[in-house]
Coordinates of C-alpha atoms (C1' of nucleotides) in Angstrom, one line a residue:
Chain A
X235 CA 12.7 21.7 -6.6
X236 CA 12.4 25.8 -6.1
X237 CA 14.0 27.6 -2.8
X238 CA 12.7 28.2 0.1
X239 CA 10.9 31.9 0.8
X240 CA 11.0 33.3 4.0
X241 CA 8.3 36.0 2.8
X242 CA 4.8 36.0 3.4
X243 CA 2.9 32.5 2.6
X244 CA 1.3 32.6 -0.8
X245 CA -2.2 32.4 0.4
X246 CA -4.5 35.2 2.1
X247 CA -7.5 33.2 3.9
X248 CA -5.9 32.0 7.5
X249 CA -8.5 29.3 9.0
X250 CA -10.1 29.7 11.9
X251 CA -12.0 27.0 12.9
X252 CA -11.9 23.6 12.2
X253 CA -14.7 22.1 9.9
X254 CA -15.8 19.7 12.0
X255 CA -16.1 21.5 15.2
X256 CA -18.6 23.8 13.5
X257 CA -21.9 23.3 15.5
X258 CA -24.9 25.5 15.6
X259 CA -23.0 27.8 18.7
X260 CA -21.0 29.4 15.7
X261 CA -24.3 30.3 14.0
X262 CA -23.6 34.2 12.4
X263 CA -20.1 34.3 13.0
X264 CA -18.1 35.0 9.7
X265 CA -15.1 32.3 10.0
X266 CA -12.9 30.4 7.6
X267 CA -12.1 27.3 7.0
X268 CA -9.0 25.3 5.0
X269 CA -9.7 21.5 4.3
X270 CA -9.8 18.7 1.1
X271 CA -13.0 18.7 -0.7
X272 CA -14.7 15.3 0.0
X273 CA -17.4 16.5 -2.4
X274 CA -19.0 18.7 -4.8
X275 CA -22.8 18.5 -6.0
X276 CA -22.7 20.9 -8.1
X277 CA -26.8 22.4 -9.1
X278 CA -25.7 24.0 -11.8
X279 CA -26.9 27.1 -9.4
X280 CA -26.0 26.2 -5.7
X281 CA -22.8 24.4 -5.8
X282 CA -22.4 22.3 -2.5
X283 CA -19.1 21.3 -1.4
X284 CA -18.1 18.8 1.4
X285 CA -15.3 20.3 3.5
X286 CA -13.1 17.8 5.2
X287 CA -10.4 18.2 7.7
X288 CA -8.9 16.2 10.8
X289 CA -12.1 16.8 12.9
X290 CA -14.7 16.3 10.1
X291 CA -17.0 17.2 7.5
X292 CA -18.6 20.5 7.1
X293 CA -21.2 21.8 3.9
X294 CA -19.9 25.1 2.3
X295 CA -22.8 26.2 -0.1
X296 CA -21.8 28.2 -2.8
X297 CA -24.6 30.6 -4.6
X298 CA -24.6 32.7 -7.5
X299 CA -26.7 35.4 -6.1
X300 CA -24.4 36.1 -3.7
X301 CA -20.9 36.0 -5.5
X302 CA -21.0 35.2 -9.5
X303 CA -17.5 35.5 -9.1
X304 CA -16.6 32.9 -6.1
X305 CA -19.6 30.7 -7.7
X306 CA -18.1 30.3 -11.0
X307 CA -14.2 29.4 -9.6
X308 CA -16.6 27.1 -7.5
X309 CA -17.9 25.2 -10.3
X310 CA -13.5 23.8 -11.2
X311 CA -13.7 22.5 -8.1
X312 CA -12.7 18.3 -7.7
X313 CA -12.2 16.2 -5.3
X314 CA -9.2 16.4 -3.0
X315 CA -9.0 20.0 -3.8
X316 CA -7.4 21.8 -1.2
X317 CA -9.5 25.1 -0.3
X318 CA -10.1 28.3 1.9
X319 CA -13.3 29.3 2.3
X320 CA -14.0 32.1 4.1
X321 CA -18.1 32.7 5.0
X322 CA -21.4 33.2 7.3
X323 CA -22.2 30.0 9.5
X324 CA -25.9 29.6 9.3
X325 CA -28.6 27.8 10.5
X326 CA -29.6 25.1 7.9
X327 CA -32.9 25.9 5.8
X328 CA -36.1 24.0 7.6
X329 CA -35.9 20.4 6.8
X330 CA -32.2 20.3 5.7
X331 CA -30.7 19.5 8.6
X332 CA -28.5 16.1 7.3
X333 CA -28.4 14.4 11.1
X334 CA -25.6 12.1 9.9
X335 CA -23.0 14.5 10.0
X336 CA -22.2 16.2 13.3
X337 CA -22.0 19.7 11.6
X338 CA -25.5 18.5 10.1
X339 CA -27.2 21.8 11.8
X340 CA -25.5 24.5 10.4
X341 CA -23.4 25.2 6.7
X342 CA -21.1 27.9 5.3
X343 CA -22.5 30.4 2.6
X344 CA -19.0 30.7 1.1
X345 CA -18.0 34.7 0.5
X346 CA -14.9 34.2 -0.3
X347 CA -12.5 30.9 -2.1
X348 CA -9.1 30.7 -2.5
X349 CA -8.1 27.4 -4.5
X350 CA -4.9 26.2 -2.2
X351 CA -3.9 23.4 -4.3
X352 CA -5.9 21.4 -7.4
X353 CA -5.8 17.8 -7.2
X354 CA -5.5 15.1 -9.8
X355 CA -8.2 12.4 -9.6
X356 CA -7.4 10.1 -6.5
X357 CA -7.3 6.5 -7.2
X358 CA -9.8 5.8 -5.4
X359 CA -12.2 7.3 -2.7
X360 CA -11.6 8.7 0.3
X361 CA -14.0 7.1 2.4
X362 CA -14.2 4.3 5.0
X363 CA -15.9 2.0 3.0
X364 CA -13.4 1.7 0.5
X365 CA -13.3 -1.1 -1.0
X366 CA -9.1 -1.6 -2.7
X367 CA -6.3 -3.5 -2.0
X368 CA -3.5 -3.4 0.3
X369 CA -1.1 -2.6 -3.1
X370 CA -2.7 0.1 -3.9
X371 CA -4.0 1.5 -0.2
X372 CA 0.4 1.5 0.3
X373 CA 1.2 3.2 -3.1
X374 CA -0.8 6.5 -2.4
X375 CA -0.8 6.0 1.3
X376 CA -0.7 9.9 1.6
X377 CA -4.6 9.2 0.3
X378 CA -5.0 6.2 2.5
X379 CA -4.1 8.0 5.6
X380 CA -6.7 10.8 4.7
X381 CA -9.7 8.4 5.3
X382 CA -11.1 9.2 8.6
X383 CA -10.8 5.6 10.0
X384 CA -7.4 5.2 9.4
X385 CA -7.0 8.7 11.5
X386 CA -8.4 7.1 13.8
X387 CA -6.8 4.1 14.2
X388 CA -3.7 6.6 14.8
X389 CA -5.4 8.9 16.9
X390 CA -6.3 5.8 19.4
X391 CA -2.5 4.5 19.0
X392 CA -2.0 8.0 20.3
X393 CA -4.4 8.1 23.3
X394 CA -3.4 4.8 24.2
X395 CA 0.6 5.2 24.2
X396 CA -0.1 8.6 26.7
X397 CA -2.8 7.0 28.7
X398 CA -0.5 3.6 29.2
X399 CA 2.8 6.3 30.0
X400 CA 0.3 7.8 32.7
X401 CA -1.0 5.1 34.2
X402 CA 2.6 3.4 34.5
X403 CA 4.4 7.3 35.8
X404 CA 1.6 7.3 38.5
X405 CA 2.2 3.7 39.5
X406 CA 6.0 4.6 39.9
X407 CA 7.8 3.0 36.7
X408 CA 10.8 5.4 35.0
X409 CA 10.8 5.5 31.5
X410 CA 14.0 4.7 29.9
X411 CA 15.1 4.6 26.2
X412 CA 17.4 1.0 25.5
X413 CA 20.1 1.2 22.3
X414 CA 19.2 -0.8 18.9
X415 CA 22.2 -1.4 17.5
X416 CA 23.5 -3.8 19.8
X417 CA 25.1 -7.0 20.2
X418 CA 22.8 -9.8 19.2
X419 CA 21.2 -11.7 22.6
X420 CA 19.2 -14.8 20.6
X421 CA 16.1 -15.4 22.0
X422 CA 15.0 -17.7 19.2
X423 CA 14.1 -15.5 16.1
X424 CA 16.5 -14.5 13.8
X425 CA 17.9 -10.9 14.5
X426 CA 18.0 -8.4 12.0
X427 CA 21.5 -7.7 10.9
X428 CA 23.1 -3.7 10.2
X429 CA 26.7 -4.2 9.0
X430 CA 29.3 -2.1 10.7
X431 CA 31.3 0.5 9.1
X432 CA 33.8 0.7 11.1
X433 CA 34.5 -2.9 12.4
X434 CA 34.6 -4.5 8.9
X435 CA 32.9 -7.8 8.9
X436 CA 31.2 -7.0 12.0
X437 CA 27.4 -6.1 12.6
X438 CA 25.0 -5.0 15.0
X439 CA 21.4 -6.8 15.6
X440 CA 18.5 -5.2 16.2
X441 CA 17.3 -6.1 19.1
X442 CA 14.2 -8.8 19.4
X443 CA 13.1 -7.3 22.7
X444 CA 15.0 -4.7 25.0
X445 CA 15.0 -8.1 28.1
X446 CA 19.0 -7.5 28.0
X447 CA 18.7 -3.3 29.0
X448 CA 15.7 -4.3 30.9
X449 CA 17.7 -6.9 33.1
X450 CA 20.4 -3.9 33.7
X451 CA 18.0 -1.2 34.8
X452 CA 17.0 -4.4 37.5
X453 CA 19.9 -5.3 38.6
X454 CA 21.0 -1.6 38.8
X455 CA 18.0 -1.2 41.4
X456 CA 15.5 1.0 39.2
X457 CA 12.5 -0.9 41.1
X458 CA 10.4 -0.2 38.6
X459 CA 11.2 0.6 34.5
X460 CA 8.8 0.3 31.0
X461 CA 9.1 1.4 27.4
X462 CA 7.1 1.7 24.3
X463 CA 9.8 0.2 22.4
X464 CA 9.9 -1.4 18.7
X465 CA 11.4 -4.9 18.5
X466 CA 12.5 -6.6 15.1
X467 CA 12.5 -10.2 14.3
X468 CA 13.6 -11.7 11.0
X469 CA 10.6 -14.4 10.8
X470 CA 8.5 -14.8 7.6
X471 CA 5.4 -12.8 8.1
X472 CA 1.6 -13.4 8.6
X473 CA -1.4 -11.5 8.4
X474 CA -1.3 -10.7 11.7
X475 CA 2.8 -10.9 12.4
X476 CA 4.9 -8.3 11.1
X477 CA 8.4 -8.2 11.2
X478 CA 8.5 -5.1 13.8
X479 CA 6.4 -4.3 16.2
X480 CA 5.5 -2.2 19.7
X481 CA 5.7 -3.5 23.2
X482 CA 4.9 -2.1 26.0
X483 CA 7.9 -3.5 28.1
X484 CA 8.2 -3.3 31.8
X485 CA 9.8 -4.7 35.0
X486 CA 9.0 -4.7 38.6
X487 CA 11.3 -5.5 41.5
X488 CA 10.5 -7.4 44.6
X489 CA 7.4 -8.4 43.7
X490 CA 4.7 -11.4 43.2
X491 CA 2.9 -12.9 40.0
X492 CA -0.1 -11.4 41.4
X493 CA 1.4 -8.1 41.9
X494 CA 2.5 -7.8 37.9
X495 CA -1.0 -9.6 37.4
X496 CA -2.8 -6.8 39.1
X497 CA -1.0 -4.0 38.0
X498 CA -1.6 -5.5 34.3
X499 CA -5.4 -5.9 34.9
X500 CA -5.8 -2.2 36.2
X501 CA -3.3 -0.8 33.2
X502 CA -5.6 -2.9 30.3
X503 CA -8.5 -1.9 32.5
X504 CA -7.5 1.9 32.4
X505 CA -7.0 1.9 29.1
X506 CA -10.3 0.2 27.7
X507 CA -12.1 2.7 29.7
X508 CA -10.1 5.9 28.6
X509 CA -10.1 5.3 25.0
X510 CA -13.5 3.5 23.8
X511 CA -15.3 4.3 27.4
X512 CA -16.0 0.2 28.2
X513 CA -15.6 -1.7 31.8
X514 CA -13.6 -3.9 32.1
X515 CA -14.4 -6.6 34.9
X516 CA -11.2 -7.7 37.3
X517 CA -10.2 -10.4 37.9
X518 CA -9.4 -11.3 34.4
X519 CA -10.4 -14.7 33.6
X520 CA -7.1 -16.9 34.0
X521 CA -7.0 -20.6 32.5
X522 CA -3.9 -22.3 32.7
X523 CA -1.7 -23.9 29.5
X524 CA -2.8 -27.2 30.2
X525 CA -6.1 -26.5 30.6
X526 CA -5.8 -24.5 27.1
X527 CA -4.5 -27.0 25.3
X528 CA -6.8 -29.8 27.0
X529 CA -10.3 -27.6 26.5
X530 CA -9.1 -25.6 22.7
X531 CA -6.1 -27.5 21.5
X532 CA -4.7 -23.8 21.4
X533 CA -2.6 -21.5 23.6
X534 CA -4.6 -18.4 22.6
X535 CA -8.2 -20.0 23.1
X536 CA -11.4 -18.3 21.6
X537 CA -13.8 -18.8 24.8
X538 CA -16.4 -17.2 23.3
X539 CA -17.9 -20.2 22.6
X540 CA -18.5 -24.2 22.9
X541 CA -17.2 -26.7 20.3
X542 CA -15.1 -27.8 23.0
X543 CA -12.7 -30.5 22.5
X544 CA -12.8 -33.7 24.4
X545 CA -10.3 -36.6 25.4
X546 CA -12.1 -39.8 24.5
X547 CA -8.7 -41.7 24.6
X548 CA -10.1 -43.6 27.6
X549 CA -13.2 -45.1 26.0
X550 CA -12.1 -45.8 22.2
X551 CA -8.4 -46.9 23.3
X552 CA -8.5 -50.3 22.8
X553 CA -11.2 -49.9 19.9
X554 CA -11.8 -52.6 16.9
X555 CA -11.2 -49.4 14.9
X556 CA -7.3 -49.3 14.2
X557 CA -6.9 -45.1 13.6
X558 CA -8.1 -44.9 17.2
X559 CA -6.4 -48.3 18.4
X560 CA -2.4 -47.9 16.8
X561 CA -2.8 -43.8 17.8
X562 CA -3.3 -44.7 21.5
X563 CA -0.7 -47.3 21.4
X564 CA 2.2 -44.9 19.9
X565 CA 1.2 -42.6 23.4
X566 CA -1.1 -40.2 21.1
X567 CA -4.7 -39.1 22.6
X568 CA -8.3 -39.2 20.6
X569 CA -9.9 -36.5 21.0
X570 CA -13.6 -35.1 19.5
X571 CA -15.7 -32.2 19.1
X572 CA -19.6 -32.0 19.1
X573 CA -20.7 -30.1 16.3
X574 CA -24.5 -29.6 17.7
X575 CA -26.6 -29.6 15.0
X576 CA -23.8 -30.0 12.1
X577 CA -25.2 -33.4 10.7
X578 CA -26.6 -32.0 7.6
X579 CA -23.1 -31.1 6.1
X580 CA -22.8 -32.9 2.8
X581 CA -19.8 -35.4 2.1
X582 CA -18.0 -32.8 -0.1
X583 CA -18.3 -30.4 3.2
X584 CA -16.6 -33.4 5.3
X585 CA -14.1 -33.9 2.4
X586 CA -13.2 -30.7 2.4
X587 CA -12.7 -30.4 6.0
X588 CA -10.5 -33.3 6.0
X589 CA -8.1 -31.3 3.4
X590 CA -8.4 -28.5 5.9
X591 CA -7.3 -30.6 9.3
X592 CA -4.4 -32.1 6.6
X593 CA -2.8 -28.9 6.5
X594 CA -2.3 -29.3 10.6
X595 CA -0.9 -32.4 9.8
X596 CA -4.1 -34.5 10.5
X597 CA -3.3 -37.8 8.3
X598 CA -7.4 -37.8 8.1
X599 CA -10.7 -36.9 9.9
X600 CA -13.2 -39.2 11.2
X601 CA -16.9 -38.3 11.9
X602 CA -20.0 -39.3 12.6
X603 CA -23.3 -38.4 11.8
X604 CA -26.5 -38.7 14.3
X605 CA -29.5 -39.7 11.8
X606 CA -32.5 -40.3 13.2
X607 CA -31.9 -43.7 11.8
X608 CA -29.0 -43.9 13.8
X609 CA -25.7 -43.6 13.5
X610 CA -23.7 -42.6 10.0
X611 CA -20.2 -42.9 10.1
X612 CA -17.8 -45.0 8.1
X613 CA -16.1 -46.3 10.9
X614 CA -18.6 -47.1 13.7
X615 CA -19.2 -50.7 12.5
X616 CA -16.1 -51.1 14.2
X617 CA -16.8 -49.9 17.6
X618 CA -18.1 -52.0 20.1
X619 CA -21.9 -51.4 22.1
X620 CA -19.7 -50.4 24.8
X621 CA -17.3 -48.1 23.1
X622 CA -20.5 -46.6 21.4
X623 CA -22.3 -45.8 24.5
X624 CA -19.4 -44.2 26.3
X625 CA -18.9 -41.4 23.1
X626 CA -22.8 -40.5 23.4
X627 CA -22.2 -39.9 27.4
X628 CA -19.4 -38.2 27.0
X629 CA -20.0 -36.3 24.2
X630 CA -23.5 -35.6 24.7
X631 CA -24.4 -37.3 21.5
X632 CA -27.7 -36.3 20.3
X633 CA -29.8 -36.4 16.8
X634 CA -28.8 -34.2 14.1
X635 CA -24.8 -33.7 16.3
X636 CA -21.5 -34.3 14.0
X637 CA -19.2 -35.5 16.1
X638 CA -15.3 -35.1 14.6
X639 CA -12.5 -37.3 15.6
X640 CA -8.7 -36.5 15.6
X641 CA -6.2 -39.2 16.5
X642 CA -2.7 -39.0 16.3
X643 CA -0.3 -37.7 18.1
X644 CA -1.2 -34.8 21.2
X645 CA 0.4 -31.5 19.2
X646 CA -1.1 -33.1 15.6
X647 CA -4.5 -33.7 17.6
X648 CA -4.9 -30.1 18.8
X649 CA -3.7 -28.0 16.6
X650 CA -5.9 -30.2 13.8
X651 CA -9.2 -29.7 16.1
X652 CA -8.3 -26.9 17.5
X653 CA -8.1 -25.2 14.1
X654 CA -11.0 -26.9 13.0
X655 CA -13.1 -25.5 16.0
X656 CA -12.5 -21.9 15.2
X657 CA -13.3 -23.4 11.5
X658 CA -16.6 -24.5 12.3
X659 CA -17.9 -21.2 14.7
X660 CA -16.9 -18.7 11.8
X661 CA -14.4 -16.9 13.7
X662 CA -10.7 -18.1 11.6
X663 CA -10.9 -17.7 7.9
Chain B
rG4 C1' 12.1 -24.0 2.7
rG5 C1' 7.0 -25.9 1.1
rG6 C1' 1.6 -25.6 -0.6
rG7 C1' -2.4 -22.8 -2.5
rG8 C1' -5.2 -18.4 -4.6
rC9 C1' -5.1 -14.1 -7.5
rG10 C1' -3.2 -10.6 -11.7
rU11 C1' -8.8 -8.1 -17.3
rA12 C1' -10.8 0.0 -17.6
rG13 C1' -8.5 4.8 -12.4
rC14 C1' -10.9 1.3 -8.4
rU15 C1' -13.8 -3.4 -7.3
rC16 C1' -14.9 -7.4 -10.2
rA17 C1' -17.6 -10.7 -14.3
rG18 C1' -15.9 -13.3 -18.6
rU19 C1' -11.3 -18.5 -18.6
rU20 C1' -14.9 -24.7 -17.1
rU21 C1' -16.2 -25.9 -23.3
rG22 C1' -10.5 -21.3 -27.6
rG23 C1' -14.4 -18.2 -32.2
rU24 C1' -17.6 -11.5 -34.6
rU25 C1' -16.4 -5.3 -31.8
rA26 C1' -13.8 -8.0 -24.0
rG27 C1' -18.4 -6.2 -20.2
rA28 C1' -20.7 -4.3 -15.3
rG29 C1' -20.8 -1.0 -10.9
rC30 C1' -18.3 3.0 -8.9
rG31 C1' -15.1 6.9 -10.5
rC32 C1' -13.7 10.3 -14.6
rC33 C1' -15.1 14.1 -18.8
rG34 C1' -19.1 17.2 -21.1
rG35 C1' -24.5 19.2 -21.3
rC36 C1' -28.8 20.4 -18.2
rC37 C1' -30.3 21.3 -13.2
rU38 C1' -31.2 26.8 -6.9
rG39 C1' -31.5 22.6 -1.3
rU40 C1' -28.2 18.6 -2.3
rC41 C1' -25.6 15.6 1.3
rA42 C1' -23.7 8.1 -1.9
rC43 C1' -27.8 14.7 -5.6
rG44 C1' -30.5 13.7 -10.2
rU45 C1' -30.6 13.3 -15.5
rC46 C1' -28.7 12.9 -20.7
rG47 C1' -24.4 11.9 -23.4
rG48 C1' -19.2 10.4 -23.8
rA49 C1' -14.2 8.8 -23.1
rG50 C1' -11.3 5.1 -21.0
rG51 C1' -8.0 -1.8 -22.2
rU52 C1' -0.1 -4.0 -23.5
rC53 C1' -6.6 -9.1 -20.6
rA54 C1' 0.9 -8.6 -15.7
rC55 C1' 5.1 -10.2 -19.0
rG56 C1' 7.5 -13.8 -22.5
rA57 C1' 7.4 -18.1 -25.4
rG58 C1' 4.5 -22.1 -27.4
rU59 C1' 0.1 -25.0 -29.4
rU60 C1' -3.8 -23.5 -33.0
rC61 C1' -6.7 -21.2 -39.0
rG62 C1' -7.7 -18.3 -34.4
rA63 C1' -5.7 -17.4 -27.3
rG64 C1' -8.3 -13.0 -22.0
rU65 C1' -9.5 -18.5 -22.3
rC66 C1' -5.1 -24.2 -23.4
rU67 C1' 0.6 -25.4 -22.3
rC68 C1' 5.3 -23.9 -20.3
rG69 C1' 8.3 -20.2 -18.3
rC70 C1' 8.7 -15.6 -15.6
rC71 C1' 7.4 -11.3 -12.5
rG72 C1' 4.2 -9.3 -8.8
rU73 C1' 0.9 -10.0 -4.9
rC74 C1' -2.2 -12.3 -1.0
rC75 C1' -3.1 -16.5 2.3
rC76 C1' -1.4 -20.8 4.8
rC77 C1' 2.4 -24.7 6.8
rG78 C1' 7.2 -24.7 8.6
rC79 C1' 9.4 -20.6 11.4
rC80 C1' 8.2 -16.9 15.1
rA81 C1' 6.5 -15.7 22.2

RNA sequence: GGGGGCGUAGCUCAGUUUGGUUAGAGCGCCGGCCUGUCACGUCGGAGGUCACGAGUUCGAGUCUCGCCGUCCCCGCCA
């Protein structure tokens, strides 16, 4: 790599303005802009180029009648190309106006180009609707990061850290910064390990959560502390779990569950209304963990709709069918869901099903189809008139419904049907 | 720790079930033409270690074994 040069930068055109603040208000004001070309449709006369920076898109027209010059050192221009343009914001000819960009009005007859930086080909677009693997998105994630909707996602990460730190200065919280390498405090995950230099054999852990500092600042009488802090814990990973992540961690003293409740409500409140502009209604919606588990089989329930499940423990417990029978008996529950409507899935659908409620552990899954001919099921020959009637009341049985059965033990139950439920609305994968 | 999927052009994928001539498509890329496009159009063109290795076979992108990479899930994780 060459020195460093404290003399004057190697280009000449200075921007100012940004592309996509351009709006018909800068109409015949000379101004120029630096940005990556998104695009070039190039006329073979007019060259059009697509001018992108932080804030947007703005057109730069390019014509030969005006500069033969700046048009021909137009025509090398690629994608990605980094450019000055220096020109004449004008209103857009009748019936060009392109309403899907916000600059849409007005373009920039270009006077005046100064090539910044050539670019090879990218390896792929740099668009939203991109369409490439993760691999590749993280090899040239200088590209990624250049698509306006992973901006984005930063630019709310952004609003939302400074809108949470003013919500929780104006409510009276100090803001305090905890140490990482620290002494390990297990809290069930594995800790990250950083071997020390200078205690040989000795190592700090990264800290899972800052609760030890956060305990301190308590007991030292800080009334009221939070932090936007990274934590680290050395689990395998998930789509959604990665091995560090941001809390917002916080602490009140001498205070309720509804005080830290409230205060909660109003900060998620705050920020949902700052940052995308949408109410929130208060009181949240609690449900308790029994009532979770009981209702969705899941501590994170999906209430935005039905498929609830339902003990039937009560009315199949003593049933001629052993799976239902043997499961009460070892202290297990039966529990079922009402797929309304479901009854047309095909026995390859329910076979495949039964593979998925397997991976929960589910040693099967039993079902029954209401036919108009009646009941199809392979095990309801063995239920009793009584047994029979109590599942339709309970279950609001009703033509064309698939009812499915887990029994087992409670944790193998819900997590089977519970799974299965987000399965079956289309909301899990 | 365990189970499953995927790996073919720069990118996204088809082709693998049933081995058989020169491995295809869309987008992108390169060149020609084009003065109102905005996912420009049009004509032409280039581009391949079928992840890698070994094996079976007259013949392997396709079958077998191994190996590497990657994604998803279970366990784990609050």
């Amino acid at each position: 790599m060459g020195g460093y040069s404290l003399s004057s930068p190697s280009f000449t055109l200075k921007r100012t303005q940004w592309c996509g603040l351009l709006r018909s208000e800068h109409i015949g004001q000379t101004v120029t802009l630096a940005g990556w070309v998104q695009r070039r449709r190039d006329h073979g006369g007019l060259i059009f180029v697509d001018l992108r920076d932080r804030e947007g898109l703005a057109q730069v027209v390019f014509n030969p009648e005006l500069d033969s010059l700046v048009h021909s050192s137009a025509h090398s221009i690629r994608s990605e190309y980094v450019l000055a343009v220096k020109g004449l914001v004008r209103e857009r000819p009748e019936g060009m106006v392109n309403p899907k960009l916000a600059t849409g009005s007005i373009e920039i007859l270009a006077e005046e180009l100064e090539i910044l930086n050539p670019s090879k080909t990218p390896p792929f677009m740099i668009e939203d609707r991109v369409d490439v693997s993760e691999n590749i998105r993280l090899k040239y994630r200088y590209l990624d990061l250049r698509r306006p909707a992973i901006f984005n996602n930063m630019l709310v990460r952004h609003k939302t850290a400074q809108c949470v730190r003013s919500f929780l200065n104006d409510h009276g919280f100090i803001e305090v910064e905890t140490p990482v390498l620290t002494r390990s405090t297990p809290e069930g995950a594995r800790d990250y390990l950083v071997p020390s230099r200078v205690n040989q054999g000795y190592f700090y852990a990264l800290p899972q959560s800052p609760q030890l500092f956060k305990q301190l600042l308590m007991v030292a009488g800080f009334e009221r502390y939070y932090q936007i802090v990274k934590c680290f814990r050395d689990e395998d990973l998930r789509a959604d779990r990665q091995p560090e992540f941001t809390q917002i961690d916080l602490e009140m003293s001498f205070i309720t569950e509804e005080d830290i409740i409230s205060v909660m409500e109003d900060m998620v409140t705050t920020i949902f209304k700052e940052i995308i502009g949408l109410d929130l209604v208060t009181p949240f919606p609690r449900i308790t963990y029994a009532e979770a588990m009981a209702r969705f089989g899941l501590d994170r329930p999906d209430t935005r709709f039905g498929l609830e499940l339902v003990d039937v423990t009560d009315v199949v417990k003593d049933s001629g069918f052993k799976v239902f029978a043997e499961a009460a008996q070892k202290g297990g529950i039966i529990k079922a869901i009402n797929a309304k409507g479901a009854a047309s899935l095909s026995r390859k659908d329910l076979d495949d099903l039964t593979g998925f409620v397997a991976i929960y552990g589910a040693k099967g899954l039993a079902w029954i189809k209401v036919n108009p001919t009646g009941w199809q099921s392979p095990f309801a020959k063995f239920l009793s008139e009584e047994e029979k009637q109590g599942l339709t009341a309970k279950l609001g049985m009703e033509e064309g419904d698939l009812i499915f059965f887990g029994a087992d033990s409670r944790p193998v139950v819900n997590a089977a049907l519970g799974q299965l439920r987000l399965l079956m609305a289309g909301s899990s994968s």
